[in-house]
Coordinates of C-alpha atoms and ligand atoms in Angstrom, one line a residue:
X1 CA 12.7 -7.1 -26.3
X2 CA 12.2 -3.7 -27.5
X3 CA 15.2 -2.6 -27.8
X4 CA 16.1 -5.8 -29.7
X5 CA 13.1 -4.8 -31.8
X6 CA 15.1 -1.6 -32.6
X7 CA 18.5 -2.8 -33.5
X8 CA 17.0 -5.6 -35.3
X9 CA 15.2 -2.8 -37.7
X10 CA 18.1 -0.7 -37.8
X11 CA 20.5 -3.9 -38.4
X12 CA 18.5 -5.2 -41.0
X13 CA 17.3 -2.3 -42.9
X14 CA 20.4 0.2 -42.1
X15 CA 18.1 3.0 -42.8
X16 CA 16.4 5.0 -40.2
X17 CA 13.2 2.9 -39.3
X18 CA 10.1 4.1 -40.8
X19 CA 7.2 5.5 -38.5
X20 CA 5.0 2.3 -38.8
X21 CA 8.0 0.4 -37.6
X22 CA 8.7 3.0 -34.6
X23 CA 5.1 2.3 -33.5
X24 CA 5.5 -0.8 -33.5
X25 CA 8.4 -1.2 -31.4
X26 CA 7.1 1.3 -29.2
X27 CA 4.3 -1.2 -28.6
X28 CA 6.2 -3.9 -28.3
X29 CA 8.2 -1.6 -25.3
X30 CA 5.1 -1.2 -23.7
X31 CA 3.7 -4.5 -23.5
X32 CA 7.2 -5.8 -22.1
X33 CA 7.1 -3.3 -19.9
X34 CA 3.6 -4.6 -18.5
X35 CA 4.5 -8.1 -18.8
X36 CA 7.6 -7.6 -16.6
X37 CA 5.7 -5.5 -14.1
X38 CA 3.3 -8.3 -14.4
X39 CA 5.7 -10.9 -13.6
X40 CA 7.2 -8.5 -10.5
X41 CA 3.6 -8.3 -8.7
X42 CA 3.0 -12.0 -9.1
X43 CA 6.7 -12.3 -7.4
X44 CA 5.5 -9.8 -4.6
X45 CA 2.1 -11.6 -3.9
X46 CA 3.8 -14.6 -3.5
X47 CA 5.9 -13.1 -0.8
X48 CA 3.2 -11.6 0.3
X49 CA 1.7 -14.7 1.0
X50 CA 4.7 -16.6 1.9
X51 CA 5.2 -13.9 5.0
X52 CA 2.1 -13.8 6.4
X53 CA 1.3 -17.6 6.5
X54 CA 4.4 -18.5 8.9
X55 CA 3.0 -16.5 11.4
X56 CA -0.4 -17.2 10.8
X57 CA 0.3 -20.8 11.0
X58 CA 2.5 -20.3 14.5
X59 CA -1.1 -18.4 15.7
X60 CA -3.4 -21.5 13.6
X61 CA -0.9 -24.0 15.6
X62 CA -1.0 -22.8 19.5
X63 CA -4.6 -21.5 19.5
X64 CA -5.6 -24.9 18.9
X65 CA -3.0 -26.2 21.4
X66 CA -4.5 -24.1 23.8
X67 CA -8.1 -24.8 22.8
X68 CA -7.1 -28.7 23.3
X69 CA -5.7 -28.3 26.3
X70 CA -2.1 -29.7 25.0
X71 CA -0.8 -26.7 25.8
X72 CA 1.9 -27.4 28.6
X73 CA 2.8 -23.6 28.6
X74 CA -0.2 -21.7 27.7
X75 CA 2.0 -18.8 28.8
X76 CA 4.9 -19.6 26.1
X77 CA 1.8 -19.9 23.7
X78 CA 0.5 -16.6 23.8
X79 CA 3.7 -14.9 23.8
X80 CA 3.6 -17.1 20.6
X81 CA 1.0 -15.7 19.1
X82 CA 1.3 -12.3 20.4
X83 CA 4.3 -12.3 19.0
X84 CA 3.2 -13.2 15.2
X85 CA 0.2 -11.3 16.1
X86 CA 3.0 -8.3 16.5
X87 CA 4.7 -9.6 13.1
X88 CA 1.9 -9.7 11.3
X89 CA 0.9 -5.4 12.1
X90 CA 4.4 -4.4 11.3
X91 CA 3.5 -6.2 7.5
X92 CA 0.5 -4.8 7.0
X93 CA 1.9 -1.2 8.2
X94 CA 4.5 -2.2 5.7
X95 CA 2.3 -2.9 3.1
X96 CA 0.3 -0.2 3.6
X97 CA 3.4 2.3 3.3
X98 CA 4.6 0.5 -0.3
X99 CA 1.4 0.5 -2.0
X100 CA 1.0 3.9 -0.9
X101 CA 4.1 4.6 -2.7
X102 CA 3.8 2.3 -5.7
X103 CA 0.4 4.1 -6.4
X104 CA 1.3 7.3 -6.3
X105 CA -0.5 8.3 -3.7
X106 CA 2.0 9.3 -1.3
X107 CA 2.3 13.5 -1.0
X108 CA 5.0 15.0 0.4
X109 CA 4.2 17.8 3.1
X110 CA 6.6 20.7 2.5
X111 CA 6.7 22.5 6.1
X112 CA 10.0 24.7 7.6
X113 CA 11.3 22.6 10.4
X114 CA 13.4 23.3 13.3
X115 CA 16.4 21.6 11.8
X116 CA 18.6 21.2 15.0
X117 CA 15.5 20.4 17.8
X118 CA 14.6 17.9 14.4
X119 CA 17.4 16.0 15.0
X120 CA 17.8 16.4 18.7
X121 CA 14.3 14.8 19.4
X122 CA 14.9 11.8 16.8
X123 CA 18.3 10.7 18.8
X124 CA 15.9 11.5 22.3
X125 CA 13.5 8.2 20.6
X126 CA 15.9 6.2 20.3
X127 CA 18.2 6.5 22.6
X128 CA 16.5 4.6 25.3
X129 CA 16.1 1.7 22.3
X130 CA 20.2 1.7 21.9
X131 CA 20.9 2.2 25.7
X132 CA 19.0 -1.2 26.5
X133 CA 21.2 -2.4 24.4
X134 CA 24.7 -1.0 25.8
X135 CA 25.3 0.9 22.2
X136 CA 26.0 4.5 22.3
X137 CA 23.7 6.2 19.9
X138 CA 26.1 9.6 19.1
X139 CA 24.8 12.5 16.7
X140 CA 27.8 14.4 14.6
X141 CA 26.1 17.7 13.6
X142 CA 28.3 20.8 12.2
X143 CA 27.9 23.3 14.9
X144 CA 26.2 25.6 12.2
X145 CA 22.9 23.8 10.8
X146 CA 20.5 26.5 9.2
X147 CA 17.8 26.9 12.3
X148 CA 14.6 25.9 9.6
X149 CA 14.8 23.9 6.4
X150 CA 12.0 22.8 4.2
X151 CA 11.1 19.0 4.6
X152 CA 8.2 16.5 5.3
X153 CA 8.9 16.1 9.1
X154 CA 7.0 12.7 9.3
X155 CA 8.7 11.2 6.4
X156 CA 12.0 12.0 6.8
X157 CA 11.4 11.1 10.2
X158 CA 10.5 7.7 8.8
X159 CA 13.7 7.2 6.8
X160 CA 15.8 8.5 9.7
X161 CA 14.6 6.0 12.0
X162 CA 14.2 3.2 9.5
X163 CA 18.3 3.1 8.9
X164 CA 18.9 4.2 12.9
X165 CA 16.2 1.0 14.5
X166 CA 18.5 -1.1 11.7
X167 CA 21.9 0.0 13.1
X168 CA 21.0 -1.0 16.3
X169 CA 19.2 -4.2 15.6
X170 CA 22.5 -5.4 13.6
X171 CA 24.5 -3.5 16.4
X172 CA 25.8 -5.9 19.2
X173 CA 28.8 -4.1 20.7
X174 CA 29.9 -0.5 20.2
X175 CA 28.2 2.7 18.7
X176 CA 25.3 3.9 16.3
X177 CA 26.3 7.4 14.7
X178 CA 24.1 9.7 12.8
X179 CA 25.9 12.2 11.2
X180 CA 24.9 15.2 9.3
X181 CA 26.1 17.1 7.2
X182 CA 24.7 20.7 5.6
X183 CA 26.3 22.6 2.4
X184 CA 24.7 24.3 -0.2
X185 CA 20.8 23.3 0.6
X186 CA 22.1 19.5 0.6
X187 CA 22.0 17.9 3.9
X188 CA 23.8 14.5 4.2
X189 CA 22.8 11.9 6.7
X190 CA 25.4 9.0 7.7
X191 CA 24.2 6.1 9.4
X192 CA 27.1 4.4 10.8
X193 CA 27.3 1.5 13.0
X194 CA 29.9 -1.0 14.6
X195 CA 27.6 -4.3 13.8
X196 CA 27.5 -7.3 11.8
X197 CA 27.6 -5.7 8.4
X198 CA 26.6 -7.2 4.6
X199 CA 28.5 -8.7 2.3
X200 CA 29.1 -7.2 -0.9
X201 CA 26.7 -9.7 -2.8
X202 CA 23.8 -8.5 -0.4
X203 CA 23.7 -4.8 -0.6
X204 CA 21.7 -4.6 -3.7
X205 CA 19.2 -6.8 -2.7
X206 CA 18.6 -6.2 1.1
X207 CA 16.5 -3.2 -0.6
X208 CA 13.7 -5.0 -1.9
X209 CA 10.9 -6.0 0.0
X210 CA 10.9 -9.0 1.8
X211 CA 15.5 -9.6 1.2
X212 CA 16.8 -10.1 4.8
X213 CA 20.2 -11.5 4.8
X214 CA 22.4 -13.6 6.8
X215 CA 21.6 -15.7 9.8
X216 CA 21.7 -13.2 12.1
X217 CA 18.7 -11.3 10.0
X218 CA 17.0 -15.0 11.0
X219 CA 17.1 -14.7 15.1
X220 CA 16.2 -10.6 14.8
X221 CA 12.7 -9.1 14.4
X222 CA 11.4 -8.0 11.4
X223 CA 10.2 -8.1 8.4
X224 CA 12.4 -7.1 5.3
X225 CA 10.2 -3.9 4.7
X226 CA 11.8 -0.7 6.0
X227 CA 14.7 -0.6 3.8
X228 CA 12.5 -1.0 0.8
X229 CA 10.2 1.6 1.9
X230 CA 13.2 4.0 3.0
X231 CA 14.9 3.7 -0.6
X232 CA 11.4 4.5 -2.0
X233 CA 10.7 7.2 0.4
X234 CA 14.3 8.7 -0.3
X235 CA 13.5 8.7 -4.1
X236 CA 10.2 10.3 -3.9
X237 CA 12.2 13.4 -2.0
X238 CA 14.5 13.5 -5.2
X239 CA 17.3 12.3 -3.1
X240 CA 20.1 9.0 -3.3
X241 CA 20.8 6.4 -1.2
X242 CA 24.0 4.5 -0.6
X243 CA 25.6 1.6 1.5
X244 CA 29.2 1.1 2.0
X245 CA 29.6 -2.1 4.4
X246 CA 32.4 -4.9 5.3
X247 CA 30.8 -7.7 7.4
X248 CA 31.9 -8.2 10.7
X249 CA 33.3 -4.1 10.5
X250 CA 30.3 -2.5 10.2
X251 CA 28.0 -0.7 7.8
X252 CA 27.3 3.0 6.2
X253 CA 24.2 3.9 4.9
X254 CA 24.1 7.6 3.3
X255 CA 21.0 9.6 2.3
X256 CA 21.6 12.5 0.3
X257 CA 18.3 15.1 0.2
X258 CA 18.3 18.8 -1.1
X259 CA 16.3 20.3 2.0
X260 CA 16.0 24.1 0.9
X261 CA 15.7 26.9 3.3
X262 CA 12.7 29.1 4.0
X263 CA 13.4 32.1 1.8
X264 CA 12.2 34.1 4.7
X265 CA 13.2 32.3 7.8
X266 CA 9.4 32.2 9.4
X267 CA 10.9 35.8 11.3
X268 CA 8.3 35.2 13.3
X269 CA 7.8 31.7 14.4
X270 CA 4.5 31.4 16.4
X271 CA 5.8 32.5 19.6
X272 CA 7.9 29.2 21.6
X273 CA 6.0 28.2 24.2
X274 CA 8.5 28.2 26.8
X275 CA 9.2 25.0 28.5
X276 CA 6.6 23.2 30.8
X277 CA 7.9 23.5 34.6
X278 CA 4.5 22.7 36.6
X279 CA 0.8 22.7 36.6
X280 CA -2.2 24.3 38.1
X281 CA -4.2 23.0 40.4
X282 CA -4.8 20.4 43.7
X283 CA -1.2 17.7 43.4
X284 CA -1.8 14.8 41.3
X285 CA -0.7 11.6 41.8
X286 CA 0.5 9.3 38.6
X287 CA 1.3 5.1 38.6
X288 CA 3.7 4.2 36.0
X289 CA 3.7 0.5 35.5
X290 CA 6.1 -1.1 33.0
X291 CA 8.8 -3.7 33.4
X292 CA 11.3 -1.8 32.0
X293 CA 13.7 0.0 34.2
X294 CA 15.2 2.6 32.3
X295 CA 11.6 3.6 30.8
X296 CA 10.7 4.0 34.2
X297 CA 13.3 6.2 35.5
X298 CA 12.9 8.6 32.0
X299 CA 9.0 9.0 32.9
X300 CA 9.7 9.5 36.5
X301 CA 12.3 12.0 35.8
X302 CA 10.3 13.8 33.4
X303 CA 6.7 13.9 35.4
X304 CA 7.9 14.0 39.2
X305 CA 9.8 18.0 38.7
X306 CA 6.5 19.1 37.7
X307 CA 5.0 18.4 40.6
X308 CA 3.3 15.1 40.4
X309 CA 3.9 12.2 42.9
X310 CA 5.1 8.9 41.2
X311 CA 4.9 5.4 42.2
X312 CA 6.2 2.8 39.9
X313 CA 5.6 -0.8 39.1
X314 CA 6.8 -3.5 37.0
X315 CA 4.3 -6.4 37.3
X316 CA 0.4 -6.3 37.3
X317 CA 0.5 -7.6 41.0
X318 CA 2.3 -4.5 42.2
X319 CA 0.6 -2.3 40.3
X320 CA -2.8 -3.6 41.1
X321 CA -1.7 -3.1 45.1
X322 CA 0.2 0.4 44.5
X323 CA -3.1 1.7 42.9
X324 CA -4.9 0.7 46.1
X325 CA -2.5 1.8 48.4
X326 CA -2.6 5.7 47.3
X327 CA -5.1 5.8 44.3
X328 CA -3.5 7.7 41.3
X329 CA -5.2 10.2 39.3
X330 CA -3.5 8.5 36.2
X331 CA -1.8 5.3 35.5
X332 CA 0.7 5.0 32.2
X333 CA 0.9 1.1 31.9
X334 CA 2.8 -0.3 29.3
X335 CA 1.0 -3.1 26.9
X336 CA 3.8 -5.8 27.0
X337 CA 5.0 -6.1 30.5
X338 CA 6.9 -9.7 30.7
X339 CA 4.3 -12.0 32.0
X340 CA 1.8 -9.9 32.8
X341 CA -0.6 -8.2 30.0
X342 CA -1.1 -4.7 30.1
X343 CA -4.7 -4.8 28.5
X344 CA -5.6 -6.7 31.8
X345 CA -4.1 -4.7 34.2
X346 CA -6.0 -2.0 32.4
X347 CA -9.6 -3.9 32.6
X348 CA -8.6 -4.6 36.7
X349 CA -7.8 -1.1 37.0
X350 CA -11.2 0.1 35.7
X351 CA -13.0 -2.0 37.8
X352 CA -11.7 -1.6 41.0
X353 CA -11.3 2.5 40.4
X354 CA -13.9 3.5 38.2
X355 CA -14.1 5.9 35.5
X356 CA -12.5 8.8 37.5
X357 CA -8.9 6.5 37.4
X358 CA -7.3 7.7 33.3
X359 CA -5.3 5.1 31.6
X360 CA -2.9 5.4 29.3
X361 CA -1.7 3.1 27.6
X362 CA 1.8 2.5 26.5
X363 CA 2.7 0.5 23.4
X364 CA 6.0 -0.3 21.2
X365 CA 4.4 -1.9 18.6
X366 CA 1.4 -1.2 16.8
X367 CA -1.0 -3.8 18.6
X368 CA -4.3 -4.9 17.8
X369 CA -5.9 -2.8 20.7
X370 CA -7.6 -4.8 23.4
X371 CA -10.6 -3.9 25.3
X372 CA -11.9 -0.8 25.9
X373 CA -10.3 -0.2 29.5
X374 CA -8.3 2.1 29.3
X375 CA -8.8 5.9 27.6
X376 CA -6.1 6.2 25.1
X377 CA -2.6 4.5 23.9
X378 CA 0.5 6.2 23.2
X379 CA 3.1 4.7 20.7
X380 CA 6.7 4.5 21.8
X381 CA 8.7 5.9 21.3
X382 CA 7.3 9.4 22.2
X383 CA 8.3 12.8 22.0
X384 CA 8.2 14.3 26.0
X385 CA 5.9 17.1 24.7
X386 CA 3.7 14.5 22.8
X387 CA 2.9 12.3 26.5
X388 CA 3.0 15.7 28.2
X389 CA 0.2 16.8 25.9
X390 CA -1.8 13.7 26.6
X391 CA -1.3 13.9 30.5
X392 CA -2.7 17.7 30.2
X393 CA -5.3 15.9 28.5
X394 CA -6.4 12.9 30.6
X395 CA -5.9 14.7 33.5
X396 CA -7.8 18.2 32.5
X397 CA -5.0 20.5 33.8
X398 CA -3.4 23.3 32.8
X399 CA 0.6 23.7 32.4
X400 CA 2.5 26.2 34.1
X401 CA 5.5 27.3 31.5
X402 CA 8.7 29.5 31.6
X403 CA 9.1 32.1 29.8
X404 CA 9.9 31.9 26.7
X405 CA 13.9 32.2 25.8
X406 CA 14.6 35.9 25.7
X407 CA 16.1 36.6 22.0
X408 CA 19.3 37.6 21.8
X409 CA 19.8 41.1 20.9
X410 CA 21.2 41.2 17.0
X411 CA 24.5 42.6 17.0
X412 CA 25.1 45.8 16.2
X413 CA 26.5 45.9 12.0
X414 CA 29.3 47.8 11.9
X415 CA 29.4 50.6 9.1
X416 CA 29.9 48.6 5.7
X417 CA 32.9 49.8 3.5
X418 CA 31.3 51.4 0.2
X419 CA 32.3 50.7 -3.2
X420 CA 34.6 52.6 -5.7
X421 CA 32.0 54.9 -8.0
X422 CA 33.0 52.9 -11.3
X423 CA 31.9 49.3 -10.1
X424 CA 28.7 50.9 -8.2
X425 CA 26.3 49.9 -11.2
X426 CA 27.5 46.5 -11.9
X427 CA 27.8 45.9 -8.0
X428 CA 24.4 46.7 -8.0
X429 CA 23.3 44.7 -10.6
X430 CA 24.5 42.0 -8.9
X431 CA 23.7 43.1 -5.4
X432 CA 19.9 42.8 -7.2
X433 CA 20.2 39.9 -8.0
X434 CA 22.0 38.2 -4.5
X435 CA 18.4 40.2 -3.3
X436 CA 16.3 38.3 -6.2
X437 CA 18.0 34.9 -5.2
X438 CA 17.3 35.0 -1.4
X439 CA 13.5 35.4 -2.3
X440 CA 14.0 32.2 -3.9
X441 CA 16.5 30.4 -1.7
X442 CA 18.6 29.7 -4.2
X443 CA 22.2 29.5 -2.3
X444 CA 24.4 28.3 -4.9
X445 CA 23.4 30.7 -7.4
X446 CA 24.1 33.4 -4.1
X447 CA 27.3 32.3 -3.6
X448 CA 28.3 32.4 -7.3
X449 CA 26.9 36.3 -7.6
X450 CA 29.1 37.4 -4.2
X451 CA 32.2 35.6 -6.1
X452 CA 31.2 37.9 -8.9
X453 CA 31.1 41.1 -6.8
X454 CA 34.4 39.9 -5.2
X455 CA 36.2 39.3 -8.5
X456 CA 35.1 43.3 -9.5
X457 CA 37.6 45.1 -7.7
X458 CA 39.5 44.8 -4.7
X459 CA 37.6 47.2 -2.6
X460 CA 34.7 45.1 -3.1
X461 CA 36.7 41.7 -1.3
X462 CA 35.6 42.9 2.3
X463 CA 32.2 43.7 1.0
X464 CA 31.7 40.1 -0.5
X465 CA 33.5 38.5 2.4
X466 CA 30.3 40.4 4.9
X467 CA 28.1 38.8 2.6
X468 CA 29.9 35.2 2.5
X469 CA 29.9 35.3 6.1
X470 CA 26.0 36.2 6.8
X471 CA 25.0 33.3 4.2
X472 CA 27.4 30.8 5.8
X473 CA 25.8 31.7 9.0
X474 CA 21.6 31.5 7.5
X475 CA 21.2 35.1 8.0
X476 CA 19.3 35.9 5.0
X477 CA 17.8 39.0 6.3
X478 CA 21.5 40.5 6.9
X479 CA 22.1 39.0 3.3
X480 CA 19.6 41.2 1.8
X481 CA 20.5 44.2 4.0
X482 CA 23.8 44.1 2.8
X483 CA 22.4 44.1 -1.2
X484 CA 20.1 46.7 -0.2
X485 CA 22.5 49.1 0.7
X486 CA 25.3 48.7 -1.7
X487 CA 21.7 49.2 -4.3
X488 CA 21.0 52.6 -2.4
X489 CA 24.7 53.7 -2.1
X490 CA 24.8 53.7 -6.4
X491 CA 21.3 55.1 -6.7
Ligands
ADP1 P1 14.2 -5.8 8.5 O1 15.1 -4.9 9.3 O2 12.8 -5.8 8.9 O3 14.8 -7.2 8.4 P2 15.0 -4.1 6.3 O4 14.4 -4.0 4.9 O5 15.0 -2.9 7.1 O6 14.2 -5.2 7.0 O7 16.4 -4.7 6.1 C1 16.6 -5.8 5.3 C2 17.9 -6.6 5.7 O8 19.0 -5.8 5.5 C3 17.9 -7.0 7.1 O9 17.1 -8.1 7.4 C4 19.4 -7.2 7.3 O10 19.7 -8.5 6.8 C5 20.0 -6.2 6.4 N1 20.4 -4.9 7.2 C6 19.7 -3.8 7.2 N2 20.3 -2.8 7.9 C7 21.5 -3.4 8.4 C8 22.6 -3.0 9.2 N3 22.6 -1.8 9.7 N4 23.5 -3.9 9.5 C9 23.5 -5.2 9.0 N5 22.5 -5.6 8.2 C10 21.5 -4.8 7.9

């Protein structure tokens, strides 16, 4: 309207439009603007609405079933509802994260991450997620990734596993491949998979909130949200993203994100704790109870070389009789198990073992906790150090660790060639300013100064090239060593 506003005036009066006119128009942008954003909240709130009463009338429906006594499958029923009940958590966490984003108030955390371990422990999550459903979930990584880069862990965490838990939802047969990509301070993240794809018509809109597409979207869970809240998650970091798809081949989403590195590399990262390998103290005994295999065999294989001794179960009626036979110190029980209810199992547990017995409890999804049973929950997927943390915790023991990784001993520089007397200065002055430039991280403005020193004179080719090869290698301390000296050589 606005901008019909504007060519109307200049149209009609083929002068410049005079300043009363510009206000006006300028008005007349603003109150579009708010009528359209208007008319885009009321659309919202009706989708709102529109996905949380299915589920709230599946809940209405069998409670009252139930409470009748028409129920034939009480059983069926409250996987019913827990199931909605499930639905309903994952929209209001979904919710939460957009308004958080549409108001502004989401801050970004700028912390140095491990960028390798980063990536290593994200594929770790959600791996067991792809195995249980025969895809291979591969990361491509360069083998050179700078060792820190600057980024909000638990957001781009969140955009990460967004586009991953996607892939292997609309994944049936084959692979799920996060690849990345690192040049010049901008990382590249490709989220490939072998699945059902999107037609060309959908890939604009399967990025607003509440657009799931295709029948298949139908029989999956979900609830249209994490692609909306990735793209607005991407944005906020100043980055792009992109989908390249053919349906029935596949689909590609890339995120594109300058993540900068630490100008000084922390040179001393708060010493690694080096990796736990026992624990002190009397042998404890731990009951893992879930009806998933695989999730079992992880755990076991993660607690039992430290020490403890593991019994497993996958029902409550096992459970219940392993805890008598040798009575854990701890039980990790997972909150869905089949049939059985984990929040039960808990509440038995406490009663026949007393507050001595910890509980743990294990949960996918973000449930509606129930009872007070058990002493804490755990969301899955976990990071190993994260339940290892806990256990420490619940069980009031201390870790034994290894030591810490003994650093490799820098290799010795060899001599560094000088420089012909005439290009000293201007080498110099550029070597200062490769030194300014690495204060500031500024990479591509680095690599432009060493072309600059390598275009002086040909002496200075094997200089530049040292210098090439200790930025393409993240050693900004060598960097600056080199700038340093070729400084002091034509003081
Ligand atoms: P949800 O996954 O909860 O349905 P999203 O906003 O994450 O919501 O995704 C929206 C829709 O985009 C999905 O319902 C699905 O139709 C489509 N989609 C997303 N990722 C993929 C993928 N990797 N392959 C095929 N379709 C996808």
């Amino acid at each position: 309207m606005a901008g019909r506003i504007l060519d109307w005036l200049k149209r009609e009066g083929g002068e410049p439009a005079s300043p009363e006119a510009e206000a006006l128009a300028r008005l007349a942008a603003a109150r579009d603007a708010a009528e359209a954003a208007n008319e885009a909240k009321t659309r919202f709130l009706a989708s709102v609405a529109h996905e949380i009463r299915s589920p709230l009338n599946a809940i209405y429906g069998y409670a009252q079933l139930i409470e009748r006594g028409e129920g034939k499958d009480a059983l069926s029923a409250a996987r019913v509802i827990r199931r909605s009940a499930e639905h309903l958590a994952h929209l209001v966490e979904g919710l939460l994260d957009i308004a958080q984003v549409e108001g502004g108030a989401m801050t970004l955390s700028r912390e140095a991450i491990r960028f390798p371990e980063f990536l290593d422990q994200l594929i770790a999550m959600l791996d067991l997620q792809a195995q249980a459903k025969g895809l291979a979930l591969v990361l491509e990584r360069p083998e050179r990734l700078p060792e820190f880069v600057h980024a909000d862990p638990k957001r781009l965490r969140q955009v990460l596993i967004n586009l991953i838990a996607n892939a292997i939802k609309f994944t049936d047969h084959g692979s799920v491949t996060l690849k990345v990509d690192y040049r010049n301070e901008l990382a590249t993240f490709t989220v490939i998979d072998t699945g059902i794809g999107i037609a060309p018509e959908d890939a604009e809109r399967i990025f607003a909130p509440f657009e799931r597409v295709g029948s298949a979207a139908a029989e999956r869970p979900g609830v249209g949200l994490g692609l909306a809240i990735t793209q607005a998650l991407v944005h906020i970091m100043g980055g792009e993203i992109r989908l390249d798809s053919r349906p029935g081949e596949g689909s590609r989403f890339t995120v594109r994100l300058m993540l900068s590195q630490p100008l000084t590399p922390p040179s001393e990262p708060a010493p690694e704790a080096g990796a736990v390998t026992g624990y002190i103290g009397r042998e404890r005994w731990v009951l893992l109870i879930d009806d998933d295999a695989a999730h079992l065999a992880v755990v076991r294989g993660l607690l039992e070389p430290l020490g403890f001794q593991v019994r497993t179960a996958s029902d409550g009626e096992s459970a219940l009789a392993a805890a008598a036979q040798f009575q854990p110190d701890l039980v990790l029980c997972d909150v869905a198990l089949g049939a059985d209810n984990g929040w039960e199992i808990a509440a038995q547990l406490r009663r026949r073992h007393g507050a001595a017995l910890r509980i743990v409890m294990l949960s996918g999804e973000v449930h509606l906790v129930e009872g007070d049973a058990h002493d804490t929950l755990i969301l899955k997927p976990f990071a190993f150090d994260d339940l290892l943390d806990c256990v420490a915790d619940q069980l009031g023991v201390e870790w034994v660790r290894a030591a810490g990784e003994p650093r490799a001993a820098a290799p010795e520089a060899p001599a560094a060639p000088s420089l012909p007397l005439v290009i000293a200065p201007v080498a110099a002055a550029h070597c200062a300013e490769i030194e300014r430039l690495v204060r500031i991280g500024h990479v591509r403005a680095i690599e432009a100064e060493i072309d600059a020193l390598a275009a002086l004179a040909p002496e200075a080719v094997p200089f530049a090239e040292r210098m090439r090869a200790a930025l393409d290698s993240f050693d900004l301390k060598a960097l600056a060593g080199l700038a340093k000296m070729v400084q002091a050589d034509a003081a």
